[in-house]
Amino acid sequence: MLSRTARRLVADVPAIAAAHFEAEADPYHATDNPGGHVNLGTADNRLVWDLLAPRLAHAGPPRASDCQYGPLHGTPELRAAVAALLGPRWNTAIDPDDLVVVSGATAALDVLATALCDPGEAIVVPAPYYAAFDTDLAGRSGARLIPAPMDETTGYALDPEVVGRVLKRARGDGVAVRALAITSPSNPVGHVHPGPVLREVLRVAREHDVDVIADEIYAHSVFGADPFVSMLDPAVSGDHAHRVHGIWGFAKDFGLPGLKVGVLHTRDPDVRAAARALAYFAPVSTQTQATLTRLLDDALWVRDFLYESRRRLGRSYASAAALLADGGIPHVEADGGFSIWIDLSGRLPDPTPEGEHELWRRIFHSARVNVLPGAVFGCPRPGWFRLCHATDAGTVAAGVVRLARVMGETT
Amino acid sequence: MLSRTARRLVADVPAIAAAHFEAEADPYHATDNPGGHVNLGTADNRLVWDLLAPRLAHAGPPRASDCQYGPLHGTPELRAAVAALLGPRWNTAIDPDDLVVVSGATAALDVLATALCDPGEAIVVPAPYYAAFDTDLAGRSGARLIPAPMDETTGYALDPEVVGRVLKRARGDGVAVRALAITSPSNPVGHVHPGPVLREVLRVAREHDVDVIADEIYAHSVFGADPFVSMLDPAVSGDHAHRVHGIWGFAKDFGLPGLKVGVLHTRDPDVRAAARALAYFAPVSTQTQATLTRLLDDALWVRDFLYESRRRLGRSYASAAALLADGGIPHVEADGGFSIWIDLSGRLPDPTPEGEHELWRRIFHSARVNVLPGAVFGCPRPGWFRLCHATDAGTVAAGVVRLARVMGETT
């Protein structure tokens, strides 16, 4: 018989992973497989491989030192390179010793949740929230998530007052809340949170004595007019800086999701010691660490790559947004990330979670478009879906056309 | 404040990892650093890099498909290649779908322990046992280890009767024992367990209704006269086959410890589902999986590599054993693995754990030789140490000379 932890995990198969592999097994192609699945469900940056391939080839084959034991929380070389990359973006000097490298951002989130929470303790998440938080933050750690529902009328903008209210109510109910977890830019909505809003959220976290898990894995994938502001920026975190733990990785900003390299930053010596101990169970191949160290070792290449990636993401977003408008599909304006938060509530058979699931089934099975429903993001109102646009424009267009047709159909 | 799990892990820093990095920071070199640390503490195969380097270079730079999301329990290509490698060695057909690939054998052991045990439940281990079992099997899972003390007079040979007695006593004490964990070839002793002994151990496991964790990470590193027999061999596992879960990895047999690729095999569908769910938190870089798939894709190269590796290990062992004999240091005869179990009890200031620790301190700090003391392997009698010989012969000789001097010194 399985352990309780195992039974809980087996019961909660991550929806994102399952839909992704089903859609990828029979992918749409304009000429070769026009009836295939259009996968707009996976937050994958497929716009930059042409830039990466020559640079990765340049790194050359693995050397002996790339294949030997390294410190299990990341090689000093990779941590130094990541510190140099993230410091300017986070607007604060990063000590490489405050970084812990683990096998994916999922593992980094799991490490933080496990370090901070005993089973049954809680993490508050503004909703809609990154769907995999259910597994990443709560799956192994045994923590539980408490959504703080944002308001549809503001396009689900981050609202510090709601966060404060949920924290207060949870404490009133006797729940031990240990952390607040926020994605910035937000996933799924695509907002870059303004500095004053983040400042106020961190003030609320401090007031309620909770740590902050700042998931900034899209930190370099910002293309809107407003500048990105990090939760680790001292002007934002202020007195609470040692309680703000940053998450980053190579999956999104560098379009290398298979490499499973996540990074965690903390200035709390206890959390750092715990994270290093937990990293023992999820280390990264030294080969891959060496490859990424060499990827980052030319600052000019990195600057140009990130600039071009942002430019392509901005174009991809603008093109998808225009198609959605043409198709009569409302969406929230995005400043960053790979996704668009679209409103299909006008087509719900019923304004209920069941109605949303019914619509999702029609879209996935009949229209063969993979867009994830609001339910998996804990969205407070049914009918919203996440559409990922960072893939080739023809595929995105085919998906939007199919969605527009669903929206126009009489049921 | 940290969670209970985190506090427990921080308190238990793995001794192997700490001593390794201290010794590696100032390594012995015959001419450049003759006073440096002789690291014979790490079970590392440093005899085969010349064979690996050209083959790894042959794999070429990463392709786009090597960097995208793959199934988180291992790519189908790598699982098929590993199944083809292990099937003949385990003398049973391996279904690649029964394999789960995770970031290191540590992670594979943690996954199994977490799948099988609730916190506080127990795993019985014949002692002396692989030192990292304390962390790997018990650290995150919260399981606890119960050593079954083997007998010094037989050279700590695996004794099914003692295993049965410990299982019976634990149950009598009301402890829920969920598994038995055995290394084969044994680490630290280096025994290849005879088929009839393994059969009897598995009969005992069946009688007591416990699963078996068969850690066969050294399965191809056998150089003695007796053939390796796997616990997964149907002639051994018999009726208990679905309760025997195998562990393997690339760290030892292929001398690639930095790549952190562990493999778990199970035919129990519940354990497999749990292992796949847990693999989500410790996936392996798709780049490294592609590299290893290409490493294995030439069966002739693999056969020749393993043959030559075994030959070099056998020579390295024979040379170290002869030096030990010359130095008056008794040891248990080994058939496989990278280590020799040596008896320094003649030099203990006291025949106690404290005496052993005192001797270890002298060896590590004064003689500057890193060999791990029996205490970290749960050895029933003080004074035994593990010496790893799979590195260049000059370094091993320098280490044995220093040990012999310690043995000859008056205290």
CSV table of C-alpha atoms in Angstrom, one decimal, chain A residues 2-287:
chain,number,residue,atom,x,y,z
A,2,LEU,CA,1.2,3.5,-0.8
A,3,SER,CA,2.1,6.1,1.7
A,4,ARG,CA,-0.4,9.0,2.4
A,5,THR,CA,1.8,11.4,0.5
A,6,ALA,CA,2.0,9.1,-2.5
A,7,ARG,CA,-1.8,8.5,-2.5
A,8,ARG,CA,-2.4,12.3,-2.5
A,9,LEU,CA,0.0,12.9,-5.3
A,10,VAL,CA,-1.3,10.1,-7.5
A,11,ALA,CA,-4.9,11.5,-7.0
A,12,ASP,CA,-3.8,15.0,-8.2
A,13,VAL,CA,-2.3,14.5,-11.7
A,14,PRO,CA,-1.2,18.0,-12.9
A,15,ALA,CA,-3.7,19.0,-15.6
A,16,ILE,CA,-1.1,21.0,-17.5
A,17,ALA,CA,1.2,18.1,-18.1
A,18,ALA,CA,-1.6,15.7,-19.2
A,19,ALA,CA,-3.1,18.1,-21.8
A,20,HIS,CA,0.3,19.1,-23.1
A,21,PHE,CA,1.3,15.6,-24.0
A,22,GLU,CA,-2.0,14.7,-25.5
A,23,ALA,CA,-1.9,17.8,-27.7
A,24,GLU,CA,1.7,17.3,-28.7
A,25,ALA,CA,1.1,13.7,-29.7
A,26,ASP,CA,-0.9,14.9,-32.8
A,27,PRO,CA,0.2,18.4,-33.5
A,28,TYR,CA,-1.3,20.8,-36.0
A,29,HIS,CA,0.7,21.6,-39.1
A,30,ALA,CA,-0.7,23.9,-41.8
A,31,THR,CA,0.0,21.5,-44.6
A,32,ASP,CA,1.0,18.2,-43.2
A,33,ASN,CA,-1.6,17.9,-40.4
A,34,PRO,CA,-4.2,20.6,-40.7
A,35,GLY,CA,-6.6,18.7,-38.5
A,36,GLY,CA,-4.1,18.2,-35.7
A,37,HIS,CA,-4.2,19.7,-32.2
A,38,VAL,CA,-3.3,23.4,-31.9
A,39,ASN,CA,-1.4,23.5,-28.6
A,40,LEU,CA,-1.8,26.9,-27.1
A,41,GLY,CA,-1.9,25.4,-23.6
A,42,THR,CA,1.8,25.2,-22.9
A,43,ALA,CA,3.7,28.3,-21.8
A,44,ASP,CA,6.6,27.5,-24.0
A,45,ASN,CA,8.8,30.0,-25.8
A,46,ARG,CA,9.3,28.5,-29.3
A,47,LEU,CA,10.3,31.8,-30.9
A,48,VAL,CA,14.0,31.8,-30.1
A,49,TRP,CA,15.6,28.4,-31.0
A,50,ASP,CA,17.4,29.9,-34.1
A,51,LEU,CA,19.2,32.2,-31.6
A,52,LEU,CA,20.0,29.5,-29.1
A,53,ALA,CA,21.2,26.7,-31.4
A,54,PRO,CA,24.5,28.2,-32.5
A,55,ARG,CA,25.3,29.4,-29.0
A,56,LEU,CA,24.6,26.0,-27.5
A,57,ALA,CA,26.8,24.3,-30.1
A,58,HIS,CA,29.6,26.8,-29.3
A,59,ALA,CA,29.7,25.3,-25.7
A,60,GLY,CA,31.2,22.1,-27.2
A,61,PRO,CA,31.1,18.6,-25.8
A,62,PRO,CA,31.2,17.8,-22.1
A,63,ARG,CA,34.6,18.0,-20.4
A,64,ALA,CA,35.7,15.7,-17.6
A,65,SER,CA,35.1,18.4,-15.0
A,66,ASP,CA,31.5,18.8,-16.4
A,67,CYS,CA,30.7,15.2,-15.4
A,68,GLN,CA,32.1,15.0,-11.9
A,69,TYR,CA,30.4,15.6,-8.6
A,70,GLY,CA,29.6,19.3,-8.0
A,71,PRO,CA,28.1,21.0,-5.0
A,72,LEU,CA,24.5,19.7,-5.1
A,73,HIS,CA,23.0,23.2,-4.8
A,74,GLY,CA,24.6,24.3,-8.0
A,75,THR,CA,28.2,24.8,-9.3
A,76,PRO,CA,29.9,28.1,-8.2
A,77,GLU,CA,30.3,29.0,-11.9
A,78,LEU,CA,26.6,28.8,-12.7
A,79,ARG,CA,25.5,30.5,-9.6
A,80,ALA,CA,28.0,33.4,-10.3
A,81,ALA,CA,26.7,33.7,-13.8
A,82,VAL,CA,23.0,33.7,-12.7
A,83,ALA,CA,23.8,36.2,-10.0
A,84,ALA,CA,25.3,38.5,-12.6
A,85,LEU,CA,22.2,38.1,-14.8
A,86,LEU,CA,19.6,38.6,-12.1
A,87,GLY,CA,21.2,41.3,-10.1
A,88,PRO,CA,20.5,44.1,-12.6
A,89,ARG,CA,17.0,42.8,-13.3
A,90,TRP,CA,16.2,42.6,-9.6
A,91,ASN,CA,17.9,45.9,-9.0
A,92,THR,CA,19.9,44.5,-6.1
A,93,ALA,CA,23.3,42.8,-5.7
A,94,ILE,CA,23.0,39.0,-5.6
A,95,ASP,CA,25.5,36.9,-3.6
A,96,PRO,CA,25.9,33.6,-5.5
A,97,ASP,CA,25.9,31.9,-2.1
A,98,ASP,CA,22.3,33.0,-1.7
A,99,LEU,CA,21.4,31.0,-4.8
A,100,VAL,CA,20.3,27.4,-4.8
A,101,VAL,CA,20.1,25.6,-8.2
A,102,VAL,CA,17.6,22.7,-8.5
A,103,SER,CA,16.1,20.6,-11.2
A,104,GLY,CA,13.4,23.0,-12.4
A,105,ALA,CA,11.3,25.9,-11.0
A,106,THR,CA,8.8,23.2,-9.8
A,107,ALA,CA,11.5,21.8,-7.6
A,108,ALA,CA,12.5,25.3,-6.4
A,109,LEU,CA,8.9,26.1,-5.4
A,110,ASP,CA,8.6,22.7,-3.7
A,111,VAL,CA,11.9,23.3,-1.8
A,112,LEU,CA,10.6,26.7,-0.6
A,113,ALA,CA,7.2,25.4,0.4
A,114,THR,CA,8.8,22.4,2.2
A,115,ALA,CA,11.2,24.7,4.0
A,116,LEU,CA,8.5,27.1,5.2
A,117,CYS,CA,5.4,24.9,5.8
A,118,ASP,CA,4.5,22.0,7.9
A,119,PRO,CA,1.8,19.8,6.3
A,120,GLY,CA,-1.6,21.6,6.7
A,121,GLU,CA,0.0,25.1,6.9
A,122,ALA,CA,-1.1,27.6,4.3
A,123,ILE,CA,0.2,29.7,1.4
A,124,VAL,CA,-2.0,32.5,0.1
A,125,VAL,CA,-2.1,33.0,-3.7
A,126,PRO,CA,-3.8,35.8,-5.6
A,127,ALA,CA,-6.2,34.1,-8.0
A,128,PRO,CA,-6.2,33.4,-10.8
A,129,TYR,CA,-2.8,31.8,-10.0
A,130,TYR,CA,-0.3,29.7,-11.9
A,131,ALA,CA,-2.0,26.3,-12.2
A,132,ALA,CA,1.0,24.2,-11.3
A,133,PHE,CA,1.2,25.9,-7.9
A,134,ASP,CA,-1.3,23.3,-6.6
A,135,THR,CA,1.3,20.6,-7.3
A,136,ASP,CA,4.5,22.6,-7.0
A,137,LEU,CA,3.8,24.4,-3.7
A,138,ALA,CA,1.3,21.9,-2.1
A,139,GLY,CA,1.9,18.5,-3.6
A,140,ARG,CA,4.9,17.2,-1.7
A,141,SER,CA,5.1,19.8,1.1
A,142,GLY,CA,1.6,19.1,2.3
A,143,ALA,CA,1.0,22.8,2.5
A,144,ARG,CA,-2.4,24.0,1.3
A,145,LEU,CA,-3.2,27.0,-0.9
A,146,ILE,CA,-5.7,29.7,0.0
A,147,PRO,CA,-6.7,31.7,-3.1
A,148,ALA,CA,-7.2,35.5,-2.7
A,149,PRO,CA,-9.8,36.2,-5.5
A,150,MET,CA,-8.9,39.2,-7.6
A,151,ASP,CA,-11.6,41.2,-9.4
A,152,GLU,CA,-12.7,40.5,-12.9
A,153,THR,CA,-13.7,44.2,-13.5
A,154,THR,CA,-10.0,45.3,-13.0
A,155,GLY,CA,-8.8,42.4,-15.3
A,156,TYR,CA,-7.7,40.5,-12.2
A,157,ALA,CA,-5.1,43.1,-11.3
A,158,LEU,CA,-3.2,42.4,-8.1
A,159,ASP,CA,-5.1,44.0,-5.2
A,160,PRO,CA,-3.2,44.3,-1.9
A,161,GLU,CA,-6.4,45.0,0.0
A,162,VAL,CA,-7.9,41.6,-1.0
A,163,VAL,CA,-4.6,39.9,-0.1
A,164,GLY,CA,-4.7,41.5,3.3
A,165,ARG,CA,-8.3,40.6,3.9
A,166,VAL,CA,-7.7,36.9,3.0
A,167,LEU,CA,-4.7,36.8,5.3
A,168,LYS,CA,-6.7,38.3,8.1
A,169,ARG,CA,-9.6,36.0,7.6
A,170,ALA,CA,-7.4,32.9,7.5
A,171,ARG,CA,-5.7,33.9,10.7
A,172,GLY,CA,-9.1,34.6,12.3
A,173,ASP,CA,-10.1,31.0,11.3
A,174,GLY,CA,-7.0,29.7,13.1
A,175,VAL,CA,-5.1,28.8,9.9
A,176,ALA,CA,-1.3,29.1,10.1
A,177,VAL,CA,-0.4,31.0,7.0
A,178,ARG,CA,3.3,30.9,6.3
A,179,ALA,CA,3.7,32.5,2.9
A,180,LEU,CA,2.2,34.5,0.1
A,181,ALA,CA,3.1,33.3,-3.4
A,182,ILE,CA,3.0,35.8,-6.3
A,183,THR,CA,4.0,35.5,-10.0
A,184,SER,CA,5.5,38.6,-11.6
A,185,PRO,CA,4.9,39.1,-14.5
A,186,SER,CA,1.7,37.4,-13.5
A,187,ASN,CA,0.8,34.0,-14.9
A,188,PRO,CA,-1.8,33.5,-16.4
A,189,VAL,CA,-2.9,37.2,-16.7
A,190,GLY,CA,0.4,38.7,-18.1
A,191,HIS,CA,0.4,41.8,-15.8
A,192,VAL,CA,3.6,43.5,-14.8
A,193,HIS,CA,2.7,44.6,-11.3
A,194,PRO,CA,3.3,48.3,-10.6
A,195,GLY,CA,6.0,49.1,-8.0
A,196,PRO,CA,3.5,50.8,-5.6
A,197,VAL,CA,1.2,47.8,-5.7
A,198,LEU,CA,4.0,45.4,-4.9
A,199,ARG,CA,5.2,47.7,-2.1
A,200,GLU,CA,1.8,47.6,-0.6
A,201,VAL,CA,1.5,43.8,-1.0
A,202,LEU,CA,4.9,43.4,0.8
A,203,ARG,CA,3.8,45.8,3.5
A,204,VAL,CA,0.7,43.5,4.0
A,205,ALA,CA,2.9,40.4,4.1
A,206,ARG,CA,5.1,42.1,6.8
A,207,GLU,CA,2.1,43.1,8.8
A,208,HIS,CA,0.9,39.5,8.8
A,209,ASP,CA,4.4,38.1,9.4
A,210,VAL,CA,4.4,35.9,6.3
A,211,ASP,CA,7.2,35.1,3.9
A,212,VAL,CA,6.8,36.0,0.2
A,213,ILE,CA,7.6,33.5,-2.6
A,214,ALA,CA,8.4,35.8,-5.5
A,215,ASP,CA,8.1,33.7,-8.7
A,216,GLU,CA,9.8,35.9,-11.3
A,217,ILE,CA,10.5,33.2,-13.9
A,218,TYR,CA,9.3,35.6,-16.6
A,219,ALA,CA,11.3,38.5,-15.4
A,220,HIS,CA,13.1,39.1,-18.7
A,221,SER,CA,10.0,38.3,-20.9
A,222,VAL,CA,8.4,41.8,-20.5
A,223,PHE,CA,7.4,43.7,-23.7
A,224,GLY,CA,4.8,46.2,-22.5
A,225,ALA,CA,5.2,49.9,-22.0
A,226,ASP,CA,5.6,49.7,-18.2
A,227,PRO,CA,8.9,48.6,-16.7
A,228,PHE,CA,9.3,45.4,-14.8
A,229,VAL,CA,9.7,45.9,-11.1
A,230,SER,CA,11.0,43.0,-9.0
A,231,MET,CA,9.7,42.1,-5.6
A,232,LEU,CA,13.4,41.8,-4.6
A,233,ASP,CA,14.1,45.4,-5.5
A,234,PRO,CA,15.0,47.0,-2.2
A,235,ALA,CA,12.7,49.9,-3.0
A,236,VAL,CA,9.9,47.4,-3.0
A,237,SER,CA,10.9,44.8,-0.4
A,238,GLY,CA,12.2,47.3,2.1
A,239,ASP,CA,12.3,46.0,5.7
A,240,HIS,CA,10.8,42.6,4.5
A,241,ALA,CA,13.8,41.8,2.1
A,242,HIS,CA,15.0,38.8,4.1
A,243,ARG,CA,11.6,37.3,4.0
A,244,VAL,CA,11.2,37.6,0.2
A,245,HIS,CA,12.5,34.5,-1.6
A,246,GLY,CA,12.9,34.7,-5.4
A,247,ILE,CA,12.3,32.0,-8.0
A,248,TRP,CA,13.8,32.1,-11.5
A,249,GLY,CA,14.8,29.5,-14.2
A,250,PHE,CA,15.9,29.0,-17.7
A,251,ALA,CA,12.6,27.5,-19.0
A,252,LYS,CA,10.9,30.8,-20.0
A,253,ASP,CA,13.3,33.7,-20.5
A,254,PHE,CA,15.8,31.4,-22.3
A,255,GLY,CA,13.2,29.0,-23.9
A,256,LEU,CA,14.9,25.9,-22.5
A,257,PRO,CA,12.2,24.1,-20.6
A,258,GLY,CA,13.6,20.6,-21.0
A,259,LEU,CA,16.8,21.5,-19.2
A,260,LYS,CA,14.8,21.8,-15.9
A,261,VAL,CA,17.0,24.4,-14.2
A,262,GLY,CA,15.4,26.3,-11.5
A,263,VAL,CA,17.0,28.9,-9.2
A,264,LEU,CA,16.0,30.0,-5.8
A,265,HIS,CA,17.3,33.1,-4.0
A,266,THR,CA,17.0,33.8,-0.3
A,267,ARG,CA,18.8,36.0,2.2
A,268,ASP,CA,17.5,34.1,5.2
A,269,PRO,CA,20.3,31.8,6.4
A,270,ASP,CA,17.9,29.2,7.8
A,271,VAL,CA,15.9,29.0,4.6
A,272,ARG,CA,19.1,28.9,2.6
A,273,ALA,CA,20.4,26.0,4.8
A,274,ALA,CA,17.1,24.2,4.3
A,275,ALA,CA,17.1,24.8,0.6
A,276,ARG,CA,20.6,23.4,0.2
A,277,ALA,CA,19.7,20.3,2.2
A,278,LEU,CA,16.6,19.8,0.0
A,279,ALA,CA,18.5,20.5,-3.2
A,280,TYR,CA,20.3,17.2,-2.4
A,281,PHE,CA,17.1,15.4,-3.7
A,282,ALA,CA,16.8,17.4,-6.9
A,283,PRO,CA,20.2,18.4,-8.3
A,284,VAL,CA,20.9,19.5,-11.9
A,285,SER,CA,23.2,17.6,-14.2
A,286,THR,CA,26.6,19.2,-14.1
A,287,GLN,CA,26.7,18.9,-17.9
